[in-house]
Short mmCIF file of C-alpha atoms and ligand atoms in Angstrom, two decimals:
data_model
loop_
_atom_site.label_atom_id
_atom_site.label_comp_id
_atom_site.label_asym_id
_atom_site.label_seq_id
_atom_site.Cartn_x
_atom_site.Cartn_y
_atom_site.Cartn_z
CA MET A 278 -8.97 -23.05 -14.97
CA SER A 279 -12.72 -22.82 -15.45
CA LYS A 280 -14.24 -19.56 -16.67
CA HIS A 281 -16.72 -17.69 -14.54
CA ILE A 282 -18.36 -14.40 -15.20
CA SER A 283 -17.62 -12.06 -12.34
CA ASN A 284 -19.07 -8.70 -11.38
CA ILE A 285 -16.25 -6.21 -11.13
CA LEU A 286 -16.43 -2.71 -9.75
CA LEU A 287 -13.88 -0.25 -11.17
CA ILE A 288 -13.19 2.63 -8.82
CA TYR A 289 -11.49 5.56 -10.50
CA THR A 290 -9.65 7.88 -8.10
CA GLY A 291 -7.42 9.68 -10.61
CA GLY A 292 -3.80 9.43 -11.70
CA THR A 293 -2.08 9.35 -15.07
CA ILE A 294 -4.15 6.42 -16.30
CA GLY A 295 -7.13 8.73 -16.83
CA MET A 296 -5.32 11.93 -17.69
CA ILE A 297 -5.07 13.98 -20.84
CA LYS A 298 -2.75 16.76 -21.90
CA ASN A 299 -4.07 20.27 -21.52
CA PRO A 300 -3.55 21.54 -25.08
CA LYS A 301 -2.71 25.03 -23.82
CA THR A 302 -0.25 24.31 -21.03
CA GLY A 303 0.91 20.79 -21.95
CA ALA A 304 0.36 19.74 -18.31
CA LEU A 305 -1.38 16.46 -17.53
CA MET A 306 -4.77 16.82 -15.88
CA ALA A 307 -7.51 14.39 -14.87
CA PHE A 308 -10.51 13.94 -17.15
CA ASP A 309 -13.99 12.51 -16.96
CA PHE A 310 -13.99 8.78 -16.22
CA ASP A 311 -16.61 8.05 -18.92
CA LYS A 312 -13.99 8.99 -21.47
CA LEU A 313 -11.62 6.44 -19.99
CA GLN A 314 -13.99 3.64 -20.95
CA LYS A 315 -14.42 5.01 -24.45
CA ASN A 316 -10.67 4.80 -24.84
CA ILE A 317 -10.60 1.09 -24.11
CA PRO A 318 -13.04 -0.70 -26.41
CA GLU A 319 -11.23 -3.92 -25.41
CA LEU A 320 -13.07 -3.80 -22.08
CA ARG A 321 -16.16 -4.99 -23.90
CA LEU A 322 -14.32 -8.15 -24.96
CA LEU A 323 -13.79 -9.30 -21.38
CA GLU A 324 -16.12 -11.97 -20.06
CA HIS A 325 -16.68 -10.05 -16.84
CA LYS A 326 -19.41 -7.56 -16.14
CA ILE A 327 -17.84 -4.20 -15.34
CA SER A 328 -19.44 -1.34 -13.44
CA THR A 329 -17.70 1.90 -12.63
CA ILE A 330 -17.72 4.59 -10.02
CA SER A 331 -15.44 7.52 -9.77
CA PHE A 332 -14.32 10.31 -7.46
CA GLU A 333 -16.38 13.38 -8.44
CA GLU A 334 -13.07 15.15 -8.82
CA PRO A 335 -10.30 12.70 -9.73
CA ILE A 336 -7.02 13.54 -8.04
CA ASP A 337 -3.33 13.23 -8.60
CA SER A 338 -2.28 10.64 -6.04
CA SER A 339 0.11 13.13 -4.41
CA ASN A 340 -3.03 14.61 -2.88
CA MET A 341 -4.17 11.34 -1.28
CA ASN A 342 -4.98 11.60 2.41
CA ILE A 343 -6.95 9.93 5.19
CA ARG A 344 -10.26 11.36 3.96
CA TYR A 345 -9.74 9.77 0.55
CA TYR A 346 -8.71 6.44 2.12
CA GLN A 347 -11.98 6.48 4.05
CA LYS A 348 -13.86 7.31 0.86
CA ILE A 349 -12.32 4.43 -1.14
CA THR A 350 -13.00 2.02 1.72
CA LYS A 351 -16.59 3.21 2.00
CA MET A 352 -17.08 2.68 -1.75
CA ILE A 353 -15.82 -0.89 -1.35
CA GLU A 354 -17.86 -1.55 1.80
CA ASP A 355 -21.10 -0.21 0.27
CA ASN A 356 -20.66 -2.45 -2.78
CA TYR A 357 -18.98 -5.44 -1.15
CA GLU A 358 -21.92 -7.84 -1.33
CA ASP A 359 -22.85 -6.96 -4.94
CA PHE A 360 -19.45 -7.48 -6.55
CA ASP A 361 -16.94 -10.30 -6.84
CA GLY A 362 -13.88 -8.09 -7.13
CA PHE A 363 -12.71 -4.49 -7.14
CA VAL A 364 -10.16 -2.66 -9.27
CA VAL A 365 -8.96 0.67 -7.92
CA LEU A 366 -7.45 2.98 -10.53
CA HIS A 367 -4.97 5.18 -8.73
CA GLY A 368 -1.94 7.33 -9.51
CA SER A 369 1.24 5.34 -9.27
CA ASP A 370 3.16 7.89 -7.19
CA THR A 371 1.54 7.00 -3.87
CA MET A 372 -0.18 3.76 -4.83
CA SER A 373 1.96 1.68 -2.45
CA TYR A 374 0.94 3.89 0.48
CA SER A 375 -2.79 3.90 -0.34
CA SER A 376 -3.05 0.22 -1.11
CA SER A 377 -1.14 -0.59 2.09
CA VAL A 378 -3.53 1.54 4.15
CA ILE A 379 -6.58 -0.05 2.52
CA SER A 380 -5.14 -3.50 3.30
CA PHE A 381 -5.23 -2.64 7.01
CA MET A 382 -8.62 -0.93 6.89
CA LEU A 383 -10.27 -4.04 5.42
CA GLU A 384 -10.02 -7.02 7.78
CA ASN A 385 -11.15 -10.54 6.75
CA LEU A 386 -11.22 -9.79 3.02
CA SER A 387 -12.51 -12.66 0.93
CA LYS A 388 -12.57 -10.78 -2.38
CA PRO A 389 -9.79 -9.21 -4.45
CA ILE A 390 -9.03 -5.50 -4.34
CA ILE A 391 -6.55 -4.79 -7.14
CA PHE A 392 -4.84 -1.40 -7.36
CA THR A 393 -3.45 -0.37 -10.71
CA GLY A 394 -2.50 2.69 -12.74
CA SER A 395 -0.04 3.53 -15.47
CA GLN A 396 3.03 5.54 -16.37
CA LEU A 397 1.51 6.87 -19.61
CA PRO A 398 -2.06 8.16 -20.06
CA ILE A 399 -4.60 5.77 -21.53
CA GLY A 400 -4.85 7.79 -24.75
CA ASP A 401 -1.11 7.66 -25.43
CA LEU A 402 -0.07 5.43 -28.32
CA ARG A 403 2.56 3.65 -26.24
CA THR A 404 0.46 3.46 -23.10
CA ASP A 405 0.96 0.79 -20.46
CA ALA A 406 -2.53 1.54 -19.14
CA LYS A 407 -4.48 -0.96 -21.23
CA GLU A 408 -2.55 -4.06 -20.21
CA ASN A 409 -2.48 -2.97 -16.58
CA LEU A 410 -6.22 -2.36 -16.53
CA ILE A 411 -7.31 -5.40 -18.50
CA THR A 412 -5.16 -7.88 -16.55
CA SER A 413 -6.20 -6.28 -13.25
CA ILE A 414 -9.83 -6.89 -14.18
CA GLN A 415 -9.03 -10.49 -15.10
CA LEU A 416 -7.26 -11.03 -11.78
CA ALA A 417 -10.10 -9.41 -9.85
CA GLY A 418 -12.56 -11.68 -11.65
CA LEU A 419 -10.55 -14.87 -11.35
CA LYS A 420 -12.49 -17.66 -9.63
CA GLU A 421 -12.00 -21.33 -8.97
CA ASN A 422 -14.92 -23.50 -7.88
CA GLY A 423 -17.00 -20.34 -7.73
CA LYS A 424 -14.64 -18.65 -5.24
CA SER A 425 -12.27 -15.71 -5.74
CA VAL A 426 -8.67 -16.86 -6.14
CA ILE A 427 -7.19 -13.64 -4.76
CA THR A 428 -8.56 -12.59 -1.42
CA GLU A 429 -6.32 -9.68 -0.49
CA VAL A 430 -5.26 -6.20 -1.59
CA GLY A 431 -2.95 -6.52 -4.60
CA LEU A 432 -1.09 -4.09 -6.80
CA TYR A 433 -0.80 -4.95 -10.49
CA PHE A 434 1.75 -3.20 -12.68
CA GLU A 435 3.68 -4.25 -15.77
CA TYR A 436 2.88 -7.96 -15.87
CA LYS A 437 3.14 -8.59 -12.13
CA LEU A 438 0.63 -8.78 -9.31
CA TYR A 439 2.18 -8.01 -5.95
CA ARG A 440 0.89 -8.10 -2.39
CA ALA A 441 0.15 -4.36 -2.16
CA ASN A 442 1.56 -3.81 1.31
CA ARG A 443 4.91 -5.27 0.21
CA THR A 444 5.44 -2.86 -2.67
CA THR A 445 7.43 0.32 -3.27
CA LYS A 446 7.47 2.59 -6.29
CA LEU A 447 11.05 2.40 -7.48
CA ASN A 448 11.09 4.09 -10.85
CA ALA A 449 9.49 7.28 -12.11
CA GLU A 450 10.00 6.45 -15.79
CA HIS A 451 10.11 2.71 -16.41
CA PHE A 452 6.90 0.82 -17.07
CA GLU A 453 8.20 -1.59 -14.45
CA ALA A 454 7.72 1.01 -11.74
CA PHE A 455 7.11 -1.18 -8.68
CA ASP A 456 8.83 -3.97 -6.89
CA SER A 457 8.35 -6.09 -3.83
CA TYR A 458 11.81 -7.07 -2.61
CA ASN A 459 10.79 -9.04 0.43
CA TYR A 460 7.88 -11.02 -1.01
CA PRO A 461 7.49 -12.83 -4.34
CA PRO A 462 4.87 -11.70 -6.90
CA LEU A 463 1.44 -13.25 -6.39
CA ALA A 464 0.95 -13.66 -10.12
CA GLU A 465 2.77 -13.06 -13.39
CA SER A 466 1.18 -12.37 -16.70
CA GLY A 467 2.75 -13.67 -19.89
CA VAL A 468 1.22 -15.91 -22.48
CA HIS A 469 -0.51 -17.45 -19.47
CA LEU A 470 -1.64 -15.91 -16.23
CA ASN A 471 0.54 -17.74 -13.71
CA ILE A 472 -0.70 -17.65 -10.14
CA ASN A 473 1.85 -18.14 -7.41
CA TYR A 474 -0.54 -20.14 -5.20
CA PRO A 475 1.70 -20.81 -2.16
CA TYR A 476 2.15 -17.07 -1.62
CA LEU A 477 -1.51 -16.03 -1.74
CA LYS A 478 -3.03 -14.95 1.57
CA LYS A 479 -5.12 -17.70 3.12
CA VAL A 480 -8.73 -16.81 3.69
CA ASN A 481 -11.29 -17.73 6.30
CA ARG A 482 -14.53 -17.21 4.38
CA ARG A 483 -16.68 -17.63 7.48
CA LYS A 484 -15.32 -14.41 8.98
CA LYS A 485 -17.21 -11.25 8.07
CA LEU A 486 -15.57 -8.21 6.55
CA LEU A 487 -14.57 -5.69 9.23
CA VAL A 488 -13.95 -2.12 8.16
CA HIS A 489 -11.68 0.12 10.24
CA GLN A 490 -12.33 3.74 9.33
CA ASP A 491 -10.42 5.40 12.16
CA LEU A 492 -6.96 6.48 11.06
CA SER A 493 -4.27 8.64 12.62
CA ASP A 494 -1.94 11.08 10.89
CA GLN A 495 0.29 11.72 13.92
CA ILE A 496 3.24 10.01 12.28
CA LEU A 497 6.71 11.12 11.28
CA VAL A 498 9.14 9.35 8.93
CA LEU A 499 12.72 10.17 9.83
CA LYS A 500 15.45 9.00 7.51
CA ILE A 501 18.70 9.19 9.46
CA PHE A 502 22.02 9.96 7.81
CA PRO A 503 25.62 9.97 9.02
CA GLY A 504 26.17 13.35 10.66
CA ILE A 505 22.53 13.99 11.61
CA GLY A 506 22.42 16.95 14.01
CA LYS A 507 21.57 16.70 17.69
CA GLU A 508 19.60 19.98 17.78
CA VAL A 509 17.56 19.07 14.72
CA LEU A 510 16.63 15.68 16.14
CA ALA A 511 15.88 17.12 19.59
CA HIS A 512 13.63 19.75 18.02
CA ILE A 513 11.69 17.28 15.87
CA LEU A 514 11.19 14.72 18.63
CA ASP A 515 9.96 17.42 20.99
CA THR A 516 6.75 17.87 18.98
CA SER A 517 3.87 16.68 21.13
CA HIS A 518 1.59 16.13 18.13
CA ILE A 519 3.73 13.21 16.93
CA LYS A 520 2.67 9.83 18.34
CA ALA A 521 4.89 7.57 16.28
CA ILE A 522 8.22 7.91 14.50
CA ILE A 523 9.40 5.60 11.75
CA LEU A 524 13.16 5.66 12.05
CA GLU A 525 14.68 4.73 8.70
CA THR A 526 17.96 3.18 9.75
CA PHE A 527 21.05 1.77 8.04
CA GLY A 528 21.36 -1.83 6.88
CA SER A 529 19.81 -4.32 9.27
CA GLY A 530 18.50 -1.61 11.59
CA ASN A 531 21.68 0.15 12.69
CA ALA A 532 22.15 3.73 13.85
CA ASN A 533 24.45 6.15 15.57
CA THR A 534 25.52 4.88 19.02
CA GLU A 535 26.38 8.29 20.53
CA ASP A 536 24.79 8.94 23.93
CA TRP A 537 22.81 11.99 22.82
CA PHE A 538 21.16 10.06 19.98
CA ILE A 539 20.04 7.15 22.18
CA HIS A 540 19.05 9.57 24.95
CA LEU A 541 16.76 11.59 22.66
CA LEU A 542 15.00 8.46 21.40
CA LYS A 543 14.69 7.08 24.93
CA LYS A 544 13.12 10.34 26.07
CA ALA A 545 10.61 10.21 23.21
CA ILE A 546 9.66 6.63 24.11
CA LYS A 547 9.33 7.57 27.81
CA GLU A 548 6.94 10.34 26.78
CA GLY A 549 4.71 7.73 25.16
CA LYS A 550 5.84 8.01 21.55
CA TYR A 551 6.42 4.86 19.50
CA VAL A 552 9.65 4.51 17.57
CA VAL A 553 9.66 1.91 14.78
CA ASN A 554 12.90 0.73 13.20
CA VAL A 555 12.64 0.27 9.42
CA THR A 556 15.64 -0.21 7.17
CA GLN A 557 16.57 2.31 4.47
CA CYS A 558 17.52 -0.64 2.25
CA ILE A 559 14.94 -1.68 -0.31
CA GLY A 560 15.32 -5.34 0.61
CA GLY A 561 16.14 -7.34 3.72
CA SER A 562 15.14 -7.05 7.34
CA VAL A 563 15.84 -5.18 10.55
CA ASN A 564 17.53 -7.40 13.09
CA MET A 565 18.10 -5.36 16.24
CA GLY A 566 20.92 -6.63 18.38
CA HIS A 567 22.76 -8.25 15.49
CA TYR A 568 25.30 -5.41 15.46
CA GLU A 569 26.44 -3.33 18.40
CA THR A 570 25.00 -0.33 16.54
CA SER A 571 21.46 -1.54 17.11
CA GLN A 572 21.74 -3.05 20.60
CA ASP A 573 20.81 0.15 22.43
CA LEU A 574 17.81 0.70 20.16
CA LYS A 575 16.51 -2.67 21.23
CA LYS A 576 17.20 -1.95 24.92
CA ILE A 577 15.27 1.33 24.98
CA GLY A 578 12.15 -0.29 23.50
CA VAL A 579 12.35 0.59 19.81
CA ILE A 580 9.83 -1.51 17.84
CA SER A 581 11.24 -3.76 15.12
CA GLY A 582 9.78 -3.15 11.69
CA LYS A 583 11.44 -6.40 10.55
CA ASP A 584 11.16 -6.51 6.74
CA ILE A 585 8.25 -4.06 6.41
CA THR A 586 8.38 -1.27 3.84
CA THR A 587 8.19 2.33 5.02
CA GLU A 588 4.89 2.64 3.14
CA ALA A 589 3.37 -0.29 5.01
CA ALA A 590 4.81 0.94 8.31
CA VAL A 591 3.06 4.30 7.79
CA ALA A 592 -0.16 2.43 6.95
CA LYS A 593 0.09 0.12 9.97
CA LEU A 594 0.67 3.06 12.31
CA MET A 595 -2.25 4.99 10.80
CA TYR A 596 -4.40 1.96 11.53
CA LEU A 597 -3.03 1.01 14.99
CA LEU A 598 -2.61 4.42 16.64
CA PRO A 599 -6.35 5.16 17.11
CA LYS A 600 -6.84 1.79 18.80
CA ASP A 601 -5.55 3.05 22.16
CA LEU A 602 -3.45 0.02 22.97
CA SER A 603 -1.05 -0.19 25.90
CA PRO A 604 2.60 0.34 24.81
CA LYS A 605 3.41 -3.32 25.40
CA VAL A 606 0.47 -4.61 23.37
CA PHE A 607 1.13 -2.01 20.66
CA LYS A 608 4.72 -3.24 20.28
CA THR A 609 3.65 -6.88 20.16
CA ILE A 610 0.94 -6.20 17.59
CA PHE A 611 3.17 -4.03 15.43
CA GLU A 612 5.80 -6.77 15.38
CA THR A 613 3.17 -9.32 14.29
CA SER A 614 2.11 -9.70 10.67
CA LEU A 615 -1.54 -8.65 10.38
CA ARG A 616 -2.09 -8.60 6.61
CA GLY A 617 1.01 -10.37 5.35
CA GLU A 618 2.97 -7.08 5.45
CA MET A 619 5.98 -8.57 7.29
CA LYS A 620 7.55 -11.93 8.04
N1 LIG B 5 1.36 11.92 -10.61
C1 LIG B 5 0.59 10.76 -10.99
C2 LIG B 5 -0.15 10.27 -9.77
O1 LIG B 5 0.40 9.59 -8.95
C3 LIG B 5 1.47 9.71 -11.56
C4 LIG B 5 0.76 8.46 -11.97
O2 LIG B 5 -0.44 8.39 -12.06
O3 LIG B 5 1.43 7.48 -12.28
O4 LIG B 5 -1.32 10.57 -9.61
#
């Protein structure tokens, strides 16, 4: 692998990676990004040229929202021509959501956008932040024949680079906090940086970057459970502000077959709402019609989320809802992989 010097832009949004302990309260709070660099002298050893920009007020990722997604995307768009790759430092709690949304907002990417963060602050003796950050920069800067190797939105954490919109945060304590059950890692870092070439997203470098800034928040995630109440469901589905419901179902997309349940969903669909079937399982796919318990869902026009994560389903709906598509086209597009988020 030949070495190239790449221009990397580090975008600091907040999260544990750049936090310090408030000596008075003991609570973790965000600190000035300049200090983050001072804490990692190793950055100077990298062959790449690193520039940084930061949110004026770094945030805990629990506070991420559409406005911030637009801000991150704008930062990337404004700097797209001047840099070879981007590393977004982000809190791990909602990193799968944000990176999934950004993957939809940026169409025809030909440069890497690598999200990373850490479980322990950068100043902590046992921190995981340094390896995560340094390898993310290396991956963002990786080129072959003068071209970026990774041309999609990735998430790097604890020695693995994943396709971002395939990930879920699975552990609040382990350094290995993320996984991607339905898609193999794009790269693994050990003594060598092993790239899983067949699984990288193919790129058409002639196509120009398209940025989609319009997002919708009229989405509800509804995790069903055995014994879910009719009145509760009726009340929730009656809300006119909701345009799409992600129904987290059992196993391969199964749910209650009682008349009232199917009737309420059918009514919502008739009213123009979209219902997307996503499994509660962390791996595997929805296969409506496979069991009797999902046949009616298919009949009434529920959209199959196939093997998409809930995080990516939220992101895809945020991106698709403002596009004003006819229900038929919406269903077809949702059931088609746009950024490698489903099979
Ligand atoms: N609460 C933090 C956040 O998501 C946790 C982290 O950074 O890992 O912003």
